[in-house]
Amino acid sequence: MDKEKRELKQIKEDLKIITSNKLNMSQSKLFFMGIIYEIILRKDLFPKNEDLKGFINNIFIQYFIDKEPFKDYLYDTRTLLGARIQKKIQTDLDYNKIVEIVNKIYNILPNEDINNSRKKNYSNYNKELIEWMNFIKQRGTKE
């Protein structure tokens, strides 16, 4: 299996599919569950497991039937948290609630991958450094 992560742009496009008429309601729910699990597992979005707590509390808890925040032990492992979220989505959310959540997530996800923006900044820095070094070399050979 390819270990490369999908770009955030692709995830955002998949979120649009959920709200479109391309899938029926149960397919949309299952697709949504998969995307949420993928988001939970991404360490570029949430470097620490405890970072997920704010995301889960702000996006999901209000839509669940019991409206109770998850216990802290669920944030110890992403897979355990993902499994609980999957169960709650399956049992507590209807299509309309899923569409509301999709819209919220779509608006808070960054437009480009965090690692890509770091790489771009790093490559710009490298270009500038190489240009500066070439400039110094050229001045050194003239004198």
Short mmCIF file of N, CA and C in Angstrom, two decimals, residues 11-12 15 32 35-36 39 55 59-60 100-110:
data_model
loop_
_atom_site.label_atom_id
_atom_site.label_comp_id
_atom_site.label_asym_id
_atom_site.label_seq_id
_atom_site.Cartn_x
_atom_site.Cartn_y
_atom_site.Cartn_z
N ILE A 11 -8.89 15.71 -0.22
CA ILE A 11 -9.85 15.46 0.86
C ILE A 11 -11.01 16.45 0.77
N LYS A 12 -10.70 17.71 0.48
CA LYS A 12 -11.75 18.71 0.35
C LYS A 12 -12.67 18.39 -0.84
N LEU A 15 -14.99 15.73 0.29
CA LEU A 15 -16.04 16.28 1.16
C LEU A 15 -17.16 16.88 0.31
N PHE A 32 -18.17 9.55 4.40
CA PHE A 32 -17.84 10.53 5.43
C PHE A 32 -17.05 9.87 6.57
N ILE A 35 -13.46 9.41 5.49
CA ILE A 35 -12.70 10.67 5.43
C ILE A 35 -12.36 11.15 6.83
N ILE A 36 -13.31 11.04 7.75
CA ILE A 36 -13.05 11.46 9.13
C ILE A 36 -11.95 10.62 9.74
N ILE A 39 -8.70 11.86 8.44
CA ILE A 39 -8.33 13.14 9.05
C ILE A 39 -7.78 12.91 10.46
N PHE A 55 -10.73 19.72 18.06
CA PHE A 55 -11.41 19.44 16.80
C PHE A 55 -12.68 18.63 17.03
N ILE A 59 -16.42 20.28 16.56
CA ILE A 59 -17.11 19.87 15.34
C ILE A 59 -18.20 18.83 15.60
N PHE A 60 -17.92 17.83 16.41
CA PHE A 60 -18.81 16.67 16.48
C PHE A 60 -19.75 16.62 17.69
N GLU A 100 -24.01 19.31 7.57
CA GLU A 100 -23.58 20.44 8.40
C GLU A 100 -22.13 20.29 8.84
N ILE A 101 -21.78 19.09 9.29
CA ILE A 101 -20.41 18.83 9.75
C ILE A 101 -19.43 18.94 8.58
N VAL A 102 -19.81 18.41 7.43
CA VAL A 102 -18.94 18.50 6.25
C VAL A 102 -18.65 19.95 5.92
N ASN A 103 -19.66 20.80 5.96
CA ASN A 103 -19.46 22.22 5.67
C ASN A 103 -18.51 22.87 6.67
N LYS A 104 -18.64 22.52 7.94
CA LYS A 104 -17.74 23.06 8.96
C LYS A 104 -16.30 22.61 8.70
N ILE A 105 -16.13 21.32 8.46
CA ILE A 105 -14.78 20.78 8.24
C ILE A 105 -14.17 21.38 6.98
N TYR A 106 -14.96 21.50 5.94
CA TYR A 106 -14.48 22.07 4.69
C TYR A 106 -13.92 23.48 4.91
N ASN A 107 -14.61 24.24 5.75
CA ASN A 107 -14.18 25.61 6.00
C ASN A 107 -12.95 25.73 6.91
N ILE A 108 -12.72 24.73 7.77
CA ILE A 108 -11.57 24.85 8.66
C ILE A 108 -10.31 24.15 8.14
N LEU A 109 -10.46 23.24 7.17
CA LEU A 109 -9.26 22.59 6.63
C LEU A 109 -8.43 23.60 5.85
N PRO A 110 -7.12 23.57 6.01
CA PRO A 110 -6.27 24.47 5.21
C PRO A 110 -6.41 24.17 3.73
#
